[in-house]
Amino acid sequence: MSNVKPDEVETQTASAATSKRKGHFKRFWWAYLLGFIVVATVVVVPLVLLVAVPRIAQQRLNGATLTIDGISVRNTQTNSFVMAINSTIEADDSVYATIDAFEGTLYLADVDPPLAFAQIEFPRTTSSAMQTINVTQEIQISDQNPLTAFNTALLSSASVKVQIKGNTHIHVQGISRSFPAIFDKTVTLTGLNNFDGLSISDPSINAISATNNFNGTVHIPNPSVLTLEIGNTTFTNYFNGEEIGQTYINNLVLYPGDNTFFTSADIAQLPIINALTQEPFCELQGRLPFQLSGKDVVNNGQVLPYFRDALATNNQSITIDLSEAVENLGIPIECVASSSN
Ligand SMILES: *[C@@H]1O[C@H](CO)[C@@H](O)[C@H](O)[C@H]1NC(C)=O
Ligand SMILES: *[C@@H]1O[C@H](CO)[C@@H](O)[C@H](O)[C@H]1NC(C)=O
Ligand SMILES: *[C@@H]1O[C@H](CO)[C@@H](O)[C@H](O)[C@H]1NC(C)=O
Ligand SMILES: *[C@@H]1O[C@H](CO)[C@@H](O)[C@H](O)[C@H]1NC(C)=O
Ligand SMILES: *[C@@H]1O[C@H](CO)[C@@H](O)[C@H](O)[C@H]1NC(C)=O
């Protein structure tokens, strides 16, 4: 016994302990497995639930494309209107998820910082790869300015960027809890581009009357997907930099595509007669360039500042061919020497 070195004693003791531990493990392996499962469940599952799944859910939401198929602004009143949006959301369908209903804020994204102009309740959407979301809602106008800014951009630009943003929750199939997510999409809408293509056909002139002495059919192209109930609209007319009268369009509702309305006007006769017969405008042979800018918008007795001011922001150019109407009155369209020879 005495020749056993202390080192060996230790080794023997250690190996005895090892085999003892091995036996313990063999008998209690299930406890270790259970422990491992508990640790895995406690640590890994929440990690998946708290980090991976929400990230996947948010990624799914980020990857989805929102398409605006149509927007209508109807029943327009001074302090409210009814907005309807038809839209389509297309998502990658590898993850089945539901997006909770949420309040989305609509921003004009062409300005920095983006300007909130309306709020819409979006309904809950299910997990299908492609889903239409149609909402109709009355919107109370708390501030005319942002709405006017949006309408100005819509009417005067070729395109306008709209951001729709809101906090929501996502439910992923098979997991009972939901995860917070941000719905944030920016869409580009075609604008009315300052009424590019505006024209008047069949103009009719009354040379005797000082008021209601012009009418015709106005053609207003609307390349956007928006329907706008504007109402009774008055424009100020300019010719050669001077105010020459007012133009009226009643019951103006712009639908996507081409729109035609009856229009009438009170026009000062003298500047027009002079232009038709004197240099330089007589060279145009009756095709005179006018400018229009919005003056009043009243819909069923309600003043609509958010359309009136948007229409007043710019001049819309329009060339009216008066040759036929003027010739019908027996007035020759030709350059005549100024009487002050
Ligand atoms: C939405 O779609 C419905 C059904 O096609 C249609 O009647 C409605 O006018 C559309 N609304 C808008 C705002 O585009
Ligand atoms: C939603 O709008 C689309 C047009 O964008 C239309 O085809 C669909 O029928 C509408 N759905 C409902 C329920 O109005
Ligand atoms: C306006 O149009 C009508 C036809 O709708 C025509 O009879 C009338 O003479 C026109 N008025 C003026 C002032 O040109
Ligand atoms: C429109 O044109 C007229 C005449 O040139 C000018 O007096 C007026 O200020 C212009 N309006 C706008 C909004 O630019
Ligand atoms: C437009 O004006 C006419 C004539 O004053 C009126 O009869 C009509 O109700 C008005 N329309 C709207 C939409 O306000």
Short mmCIF file of C-alpha atoms and ligand atoms in Angstrom, two decimals:
data_model
loop_
_atom_site.label_atom_id
_atom_site.label_comp_id
_atom_site.label_asym_id
_atom_site.label_seq_id
_atom_site.Cartn_x
_atom_site.Cartn_y
_atom_site.Cartn_z
CA MET A 1 0.00 0.00 0.00
CA SER A 2 2.81 2.27 1.00
CA ASN A 3 4.44 2.08 -2.46
CA VAL A 4 1.46 3.60 -4.02
CA LYS A 5 2.38 7.12 -5.00
CA PRO A 6 0.12 9.90 -3.90
CA ASP A 7 -0.42 10.75 -7.61
CA GLU A 8 -1.81 7.30 -8.33
CA VAL A 9 -4.10 7.49 -5.35
CA GLU A 10 -5.53 10.60 -6.77
CA THR A 11 -5.84 9.01 -10.23
CA GLN A 12 -7.59 5.98 -8.84
CA THR A 13 -9.94 8.13 -6.85
CA ALA A 14 -10.62 10.25 -9.95
CA SER A 15 -11.33 7.26 -12.16
CA ALA A 16 -13.59 5.84 -9.47
CA ALA A 17 -15.45 9.15 -9.42
CA THR A 18 -15.69 9.16 -13.21
CA SER A 19 -17.20 5.73 -13.41
CA LYS A 20 -19.49 6.66 -10.57
CA ARG A 21 -20.62 9.74 -12.56
CA LYS A 22 -21.05 7.62 -15.70
CA GLY A 23 -23.30 5.30 -13.77
CA HIS A 24 -25.22 8.22 -12.44
CA PHE A 25 -25.65 9.59 -15.98
CA LYS A 26 -26.74 6.16 -17.25
CA ARG A 27 -29.40 5.95 -14.58
CA PHE A 28 -30.52 9.57 -14.75
CA TRP A 29 -30.04 10.31 -18.50
CA TRP A 30 -33.76 11.16 -18.75
CA ALA A 31 -33.33 13.84 -16.13
CA TYR A 32 -30.53 15.41 -18.21
CA LEU A 33 -32.65 15.20 -21.33
CA LEU A 34 -35.54 16.78 -19.46
CA GLY A 35 -33.24 19.48 -18.20
CA PHE A 36 -31.97 20.09 -21.69
CA ILE A 37 -35.50 20.30 -23.03
CA VAL A 38 -36.47 22.69 -20.26
CA VAL A 39 -33.47 24.90 -20.99
CA ALA A 40 -34.12 24.69 -24.71
CA THR A 41 -37.75 25.59 -24.19
CA VAL A 42 -37.02 28.38 -21.78
CA VAL A 43 -34.19 29.88 -23.81
CA VAL A 44 -34.60 28.87 -27.44
CA VAL A 45 -38.38 29.04 -27.92
CA PRO A 46 -38.72 32.57 -26.55
CA LEU A 47 -35.73 33.50 -28.67
CA VAL A 48 -37.61 32.20 -31.71
CA LEU A 49 -40.87 33.77 -30.57
CA LEU A 50 -39.41 37.07 -29.52
CA VAL A 51 -36.77 37.53 -32.15
CA ALA A 52 -37.10 35.24 -35.16
CA VAL A 53 -40.85 35.09 -35.69
CA PRO A 54 -41.47 38.82 -35.23
CA ARG A 55 -38.61 39.49 -37.59
CA ILE A 56 -40.07 37.10 -40.16
CA ALA A 57 -43.50 38.61 -39.64
CA GLN A 58 -42.17 42.15 -40.10
CA GLN A 59 -40.16 41.01 -43.13
CA ARG A 60 -43.27 39.49 -44.61
CA LEU A 61 -45.10 42.76 -44.09
CA ASN A 62 -42.18 44.74 -45.53
CA GLY A 63 -42.00 42.43 -48.53
CA ALA A 64 -45.69 42.76 -49.32
CA THR A 65 -46.67 45.13 -52.12
CA LEU A 66 -49.57 47.50 -51.78
CA THR A 67 -51.35 48.61 -54.96
CA ILE A 68 -53.96 51.34 -54.94
CA ASP A 69 -56.65 50.42 -57.46
CA GLY A 70 -58.93 53.35 -56.79
CA ILE A 71 -59.62 56.20 -54.38
CA SER A 72 -62.79 58.19 -54.24
CA VAL A 73 -63.41 61.41 -52.37
CA ARG A 74 -67.18 61.87 -52.25
CA ASN A 75 -69.82 63.67 -50.21
CA THR A 76 -67.35 66.51 -49.85
CA GLN A 77 -68.29 69.06 -47.21
CA THR A 78 -66.36 71.90 -45.59
CA ASN A 79 -65.24 69.79 -42.63
CA SER A 80 -65.60 66.23 -43.82
CA PHE A 81 -65.68 63.89 -46.80
CA VAL A 82 -66.12 60.21 -47.47
CA MET A 83 -63.02 58.47 -48.69
CA ALA A 84 -63.03 55.04 -50.25
CA ILE A 85 -59.90 53.13 -51.15
CA ASN A 86 -59.74 49.95 -53.20
CA SER A 87 -56.37 48.35 -52.77
CA THR A 88 -54.59 45.07 -53.19
CA ILE A 89 -51.91 43.67 -50.94
CA GLU A 90 -49.69 40.95 -52.33
CA ALA A 91 -47.52 38.98 -49.96
CA ASP A 92 -45.10 36.11 -50.11
CA ASP A 93 -47.33 33.24 -48.95
CA SER A 94 -44.59 31.08 -47.42
CA VAL A 95 -45.53 32.34 -43.96
CA TYR A 96 -49.18 32.25 -43.03
CA ALA A 97 -50.00 35.37 -41.14
CA THR A 98 -52.84 37.72 -40.34
CA ILE A 99 -52.43 41.45 -39.98
CA ASP A 100 -54.67 43.04 -37.34
CA ALA A 101 -56.91 45.97 -38.14
CA PHE A 102 -55.02 49.20 -37.65
CA GLU A 103 -55.26 52.93 -37.99
CA GLY A 104 -53.14 54.01 -40.93
CA THR A 105 -52.00 57.58 -41.36
CA LEU A 106 -51.78 58.86 -44.93
CA TYR A 107 -48.86 61.18 -45.59
CA LEU A 108 -47.90 63.30 -48.56
CA ALA A 109 -44.41 61.83 -48.92
CA ASP A 110 -43.14 64.33 -51.51
CA VAL A 111 -42.40 66.84 -48.78
CA ASP A 112 -39.83 66.59 -46.02
CA PRO A 113 -40.92 65.69 -43.40
CA PRO A 114 -43.94 63.77 -44.78
CA LEU A 115 -47.20 65.59 -44.12
CA ALA A 116 -50.07 63.65 -42.52
CA PHE A 117 -53.35 64.52 -44.25
CA ALA A 118 -55.82 61.76 -43.35
CA GLN A 119 -56.34 58.74 -41.15
CA ILE A 120 -57.96 55.50 -42.32
CA GLU A 121 -59.00 52.39 -40.39
CA PHE A 122 -57.65 49.40 -42.26
CA PRO A 123 -59.44 46.09 -41.65
CA ARG A 124 -57.85 42.82 -40.52
CA THR A 125 -56.36 40.97 -43.47
CA THR A 126 -55.84 37.24 -43.69
CA SER A 127 -52.96 35.19 -44.92
CA SER A 128 -53.80 34.73 -48.57
CA ALA A 129 -51.04 35.69 -50.99
CA MET A 130 -53.19 38.32 -52.63
CA GLN A 131 -55.95 40.17 -50.92
CA THR A 132 -58.13 43.11 -51.78
CA ILE A 133 -58.64 45.67 -49.05
CA ASN A 134 -61.51 48.04 -49.74
CA VAL A 135 -62.31 50.66 -47.14
CA THR A 136 -64.92 53.39 -47.05
CA GLN A 137 -64.82 55.92 -44.29
CA GLU A 138 -66.02 59.36 -43.36
CA ILE A 139 -63.07 61.60 -42.58
CA GLN A 140 -63.37 64.65 -40.34
CA ILE A 141 -61.06 67.46 -41.38
CA SER A 142 -59.35 68.91 -38.33
CA ASP A 143 -56.88 70.98 -40.35
CA GLN A 144 -57.47 72.18 -43.93
CA ASN A 145 -53.78 72.87 -44.62
CA PRO A 146 -52.33 69.37 -45.04
CA LEU A 147 -55.33 68.23 -47.08
CA THR A 148 -54.99 71.31 -49.30
CA ALA A 149 -51.27 70.54 -49.70
CA PHE A 150 -52.08 66.98 -50.76
CA ASN A 151 -54.78 68.14 -53.21
CA THR A 152 -52.42 70.76 -54.62
CA ALA A 153 -49.76 68.10 -55.23
CA LEU A 154 -52.35 65.74 -56.71
CA LEU A 155 -53.79 68.35 -59.09
CA SER A 156 -50.53 69.99 -60.14
CA SER A 157 -48.04 67.11 -60.33
CA ALA A 158 -47.55 64.24 -62.74
CA SER A 159 -47.19 61.92 -59.75
CA VAL A 160 -47.57 62.10 -56.02
CA LYS A 161 -46.09 59.83 -53.36
CA VAL A 162 -48.35 58.71 -50.53
CA GLN A 163 -47.05 56.92 -47.47
CA ILE A 164 -49.44 54.78 -45.41
CA LYS A 165 -48.11 54.03 -41.97
CA GLY A 166 -49.52 52.48 -38.82
CA ASN A 167 -48.77 50.19 -35.91
CA THR A 168 -50.38 46.79 -36.06
CA HIS A 169 -49.99 43.21 -34.84
CA ILE A 170 -49.25 40.08 -36.82
CA HIS A 171 -50.55 36.63 -35.98
CA VAL A 172 -48.50 33.79 -37.38
CA GLN A 173 -50.31 30.50 -37.90
CA GLY A 174 -49.66 27.98 -35.10
CA ILE A 175 -48.52 30.57 -32.57
CA SER A 176 -51.13 31.90 -30.23
CA ARG A 177 -49.50 35.20 -29.33
CA SER A 178 -49.33 38.12 -31.73
CA PHE A 179 -46.37 40.32 -32.55
CA PRO A 180 -46.22 44.07 -32.95
CA ALA A 181 -45.31 45.19 -36.45
CA ILE A 182 -45.25 48.39 -38.45
CA PHE A 183 -47.24 48.74 -41.63
CA ASP A 184 -45.31 51.22 -43.74
CA LYS A 185 -45.87 51.44 -47.47
CA THR A 186 -45.26 54.21 -49.93
CA VAL A 187 -47.19 54.20 -53.17
CA THR A 188 -46.83 56.49 -56.17
CA LEU A 189 -50.09 57.80 -57.53
CA THR A 190 -50.50 59.42 -60.92
CA GLY A 191 -51.51 63.05 -60.53
CA LEU A 192 -53.64 65.33 -62.73
CA ASN A 193 -50.50 67.14 -63.91
CA ASN A 194 -52.05 70.62 -63.82
CA PHE A 195 -54.91 69.49 -66.10
CA ASP A 196 -52.57 68.83 -68.97
CA GLY A 197 -54.73 68.20 -72.05
CA LEU A 198 -57.55 70.46 -70.90
CA SER A 199 -59.60 71.67 -73.88
CA ILE A 200 -62.87 73.28 -74.84
CA SER A 201 -64.90 72.22 -77.85
CA ASP A 202 -67.99 73.75 -79.45
CA PRO A 203 -67.41 77.23 -78.06
CA SER A 204 -70.34 79.58 -78.42
CA ILE A 205 -70.14 83.34 -78.04
CA ASN A 206 -72.80 85.97 -77.45
CA ALA A 207 -71.37 89.30 -78.61
CA ILE A 208 -74.20 91.37 -77.16
CA SER A 209 -74.36 90.24 -73.54
CA ALA A 210 -71.78 91.30 -70.96
CA THR A 211 -72.40 88.24 -68.78
CA ASN A 212 -72.99 84.58 -69.60
CA ASN A 213 -71.65 85.36 -73.05
CA PHE A 214 -69.58 82.24 -73.64
CA ASN A 215 -70.19 78.54 -73.34
CA GLY A 216 -68.76 75.28 -74.55
CA THR A 217 -67.89 71.72 -73.65
CA VAL A 218 -64.84 71.38 -71.44
CA HIS A 219 -62.78 68.20 -71.63
CA ILE A 220 -60.82 67.39 -68.48
CA PRO A 221 -58.47 64.41 -68.61
CA ASN A 222 -57.96 62.61 -65.30
CA PRO A 223 -55.09 60.13 -65.62
CA SER A 224 -55.25 59.32 -61.88
CA VAL A 225 -57.19 56.54 -60.14
CA LEU A 226 -59.01 59.15 -58.08
CA THR A 227 -62.64 60.17 -58.22
CA LEU A 228 -63.07 63.69 -56.84
CA GLU A 229 -66.41 65.27 -56.05
CA ILE A 230 -65.54 68.94 -56.36
CA GLY A 231 -68.89 70.62 -56.97
CA ASN A 232 -69.73 74.02 -58.43
CA THR A 233 -66.45 75.56 -59.45
CA THR A 234 -65.60 79.10 -60.48
CA PHE A 235 -62.33 79.99 -62.18
CA THR A 236 -60.78 83.37 -62.82
CA ASN A 237 -59.86 83.81 -66.50
CA TYR A 238 -56.76 85.55 -67.66
CA PHE A 239 -55.77 86.56 -71.13
CA ASN A 240 -52.43 88.14 -71.95
CA GLY A 241 -51.69 88.57 -68.24
CA GLU A 242 -54.97 90.35 -67.49
CA GLU A 243 -58.08 89.22 -65.72
CA ILE A 244 -60.91 89.08 -68.27
CA GLY A 245 -63.72 87.25 -66.50
CA GLN A 246 -64.94 84.08 -64.84
CA THR A 247 -65.62 80.56 -66.00
CA TYR A 248 -68.10 78.22 -64.32
CA ILE A 249 -68.35 74.45 -64.23
CA ASN A 250 -71.27 73.08 -62.23
CA ASN A 251 -71.42 69.70 -60.52
CA LEU A 252 -67.77 68.99 -61.26
CA VAL A 253 -67.03 65.37 -60.39
CA LEU A 254 -63.82 64.06 -61.89
CA TYR A 255 -63.71 60.35 -62.64
CA PRO A 256 -60.62 58.48 -63.79
CA GLY A 257 -60.34 58.94 -67.55
CA ASP A 258 -61.82 61.65 -69.75
CA ASN A 259 -64.47 63.92 -68.32
CA THR A 260 -66.69 66.35 -70.19
CA PHE A 261 -68.80 69.14 -68.71
CA PHE A 262 -70.84 72.07 -69.90
CA THR A 263 -69.02 75.28 -69.09
CA SER A 264 -70.14 78.89 -69.26
CA ALA A 265 -68.33 82.16 -68.72
CA ASP A 266 -68.63 85.91 -68.32
CA ILE A 267 -65.90 87.34 -70.52
CA ALA A 268 -64.93 90.94 -71.16
CA GLN A 269 -65.51 91.30 -74.92
CA LEU A 270 -63.13 94.08 -75.83
CA PRO A 271 -59.78 92.40 -75.06
CA ILE A 272 -60.91 89.36 -77.06
CA ILE A 273 -62.13 91.37 -80.08
CA ASN A 274 -58.84 93.28 -80.01
CA ALA A 275 -56.81 90.08 -79.78
CA LEU A 276 -58.68 88.52 -82.70
CA THR A 277 -58.03 91.50 -84.94
CA GLN A 278 -54.73 93.01 -83.77
CA GLU A 279 -51.09 92.01 -83.59
CA PRO A 280 -49.68 89.86 -82.20
CA PHE A 281 -52.62 87.58 -81.27
CA CYS A 282 -54.48 87.96 -84.57
CA GLU A 283 -51.70 85.81 -86.08
CA LEU A 284 -53.12 82.87 -84.10
CA GLN A 285 -56.28 82.97 -86.25
CA GLY A 286 -58.71 82.65 -83.41
CA ARG A 287 -56.80 80.10 -81.32
CA LEU A 288 -56.26 82.14 -78.19
CA PRO A 289 -54.30 81.09 -75.08
CA PHE A 290 -56.10 81.56 -71.78
CA GLN A 291 -55.20 80.86 -68.18
CA LEU A 292 -57.58 79.66 -65.52
CA SER A 293 -57.11 79.58 -61.80
CA GLY A 294 -59.57 78.36 -59.16
CA LYS A 295 -61.60 81.02 -57.37
CA ASP A 296 -64.52 79.31 -55.63
CA VAL A 297 -65.64 75.77 -54.94
CA VAL A 298 -69.09 75.23 -53.44
CA ASN A 299 -70.65 71.79 -53.22
CA ASN A 300 -74.30 71.68 -52.20
CA GLY A 301 -73.92 74.93 -50.31
CA GLN A 302 -70.65 73.95 -48.61
CA VAL A 303 -67.48 75.87 -49.38
CA LEU A 304 -64.56 73.50 -49.99
CA PRO A 305 -61.33 75.38 -49.17
CA TYR A 306 -59.23 72.22 -49.67
CA PHE A 307 -60.22 72.15 -53.37
CA ARG A 308 -60.63 75.89 -53.91
CA ASP A 309 -57.14 76.72 -52.62
CA ALA A 310 -55.57 73.76 -54.42
CA LEU A 311 -57.12 74.93 -57.71
CA ALA A 312 -55.99 78.49 -57.00
CA THR A 313 -52.34 77.54 -56.49
CA ASN A 314 -51.56 77.38 -60.20
CA ASN A 315 -52.79 78.67 -63.52
CA GLN A 316 -54.10 76.04 -65.89
CA SER A 317 -53.38 76.86 -69.53
CA ILE A 318 -56.02 76.33 -72.16
CA THR A 319 -56.11 77.26 -75.82
CA ILE A 320 -59.60 77.92 -77.12
CA ASP A 321 -60.29 77.94 -80.83
CA LEU A 322 -62.77 80.76 -81.21
CA SER A 323 -62.50 81.00 -84.99
CA GLU A 324 -65.71 79.20 -85.88
CA ALA A 325 -67.77 80.83 -83.12
CA VAL A 326 -66.49 84.26 -84.10
CA GLU A 327 -67.05 83.69 -87.81
CA ASN A 328 -70.58 82.56 -87.01
CA LEU A 329 -71.12 86.00 -85.54
CA GLY A 330 -70.00 87.54 -88.82
CA ILE A 331 -66.76 88.89 -87.39
CA PRO A 332 -63.84 88.26 -89.76
CA ILE A 333 -60.70 86.84 -88.12
CA GLU A 334 -57.87 88.74 -89.71
CA CYS A 335 -55.25 91.21 -88.67
CA VAL A 336 -56.54 94.68 -89.32
CA ALA A 337 -54.39 97.77 -89.19
CA SER A 338 -54.67 99.62 -85.92
CA SER A 339 -57.07 102.56 -86.19
CA SER A 340 -54.43 104.90 -84.79
CA ASN A 341 -52.55 105.11 -88.15
C1 LIG B 1 -64.10 49.77 -55.62
O1 LIG B 1 -64.56 48.63 -56.32
C2 LIG B 1 -65.97 48.56 -56.43
C3 LIG B 1 -66.29 47.24 -57.07
O2 LIG B 1 -65.63 47.07 -58.27
C4 LIG B 1 -66.48 49.75 -57.23
O3 LIG B 1 -67.86 49.71 -57.31
C5 LIG B 1 -66.02 51.02 -56.54
O4 LIG B 1 -66.39 52.13 -57.32
C6 LIG B 1 -64.53 51.02 -56.34
N1 LIG B 1 -64.16 52.17 -55.54
C7 LIG B 1 -63.07 52.88 -55.77
C8 LIG B 1 -62.80 53.97 -54.84
O5 LIG B 1 -62.30 52.66 -56.69
C1 LIG B 2 -62.75 45.79 -54.03
O1 LIG B 2 -62.27 46.53 -55.12
C2 LIG B 2 -61.96 45.78 -56.27
C3 LIG B 2 -61.49 46.73 -57.32
O2 LIG B 2 -60.30 47.31 -56.95
C4 LIG B 2 -63.17 45.02 -56.76
O3 LIG B 2 -62.80 44.20 -57.84
C5 LIG B 2 -63.76 44.20 -55.65
O4 LIG B 2 -64.98 43.65 -56.09
C6 LIG B 2 -64.02 45.06 -54.45
N1 LIG B 2 -64.51 44.26 -53.36
C7 LIG B 2 -65.58 44.63 -52.67
C8 LIG B 2 -65.94 43.70 -51.57
O5 LIG B 2 -66.18 45.67 -52.87
C1 LIG B 3 -74.90 78.28 -74.87
O1 LIG B 3 -75.26 77.03 -75.37
C2 LIG B 3 -76.56 76.90 -75.80
C3 LIG B 3 -76.79 75.48 -76.25
O2 LIG B 3 -76.63 74.66 -75.15
C4 LIG B 3 -76.87 77.91 -76.91
O3 LIG B 3 -78.20 77.79 -77.34
C5 LIG B 3 -76.59 79.28 -76.40
O4 LIG B 3 -76.74 80.24 -77.45
C6 LIG B 3 -75.24 79.42 -75.81
N1 LIG B 3 -75.09 80.67 -75.09
C7 LIG B 3 -74.09 81.51 -75.26
C8 LIG B 3 -74.09 82.71 -74.41
O5 LIG B 3 -73.22 81.35 -76.07
C1 LIG B 4 -52.13 83.45 -63.14
O1 LIG B 4 -51.80 84.32 -64.21
C2 LIG B 4 -52.16 85.69 -63.97
C3 LIG B 4 -51.87 86.47 -65.21
O2 LIG B 4 -50.62 86.21 -65.72
C4 LIG B 4 -51.43 86.21 -62.75
O3 LIG B 4 -51.82 87.54 -62.49
C5 LIG B 4 -51.76 85.32 -61.56
O4 LIG B 4 -51.02 85.74 -60.42
C6 LIG B 4 -51.44 83.87 -61.87
N1 LIG B 4 -51.89 83.06 -60.77
C7 LIG B 4 -51.13 82.12 -60.21
C8 LIG B 4 -51.72 81.35 -59.09
O5 LIG B 4 -50.01 81.89 -60.61
C1 LIG B 5 -74.62 74.19 -58.56
O1 LIG B 5 -75.32 75.37 -58.82
C2 LIG B 5 -76.63 75.16 -59.33
C3 LIG B 5 -77.20 76.51 -59.68
O2 LIG B 5 -77.05 77.41 -58.65
C4 LIG B 5 -77.46 74.41 -58.30
O3 LIG B 5 -78.75 74.16 -58.80
C5 LIG B 5 -76.77 73.08 -57.98
O4 LIG B 5 -77.45 72.42 -56.96
C6 LIG B 5 -75.35 73.32 -57.57
N1 LIG B 5 -74.69 72.03 -57.46
C7 LIG B 5 -73.90 71.69 -56.46
C8 LIG B 5 -73.29 70.35 -56.53
O5 LIG B 5 -73.69 72.44 -55.51
#
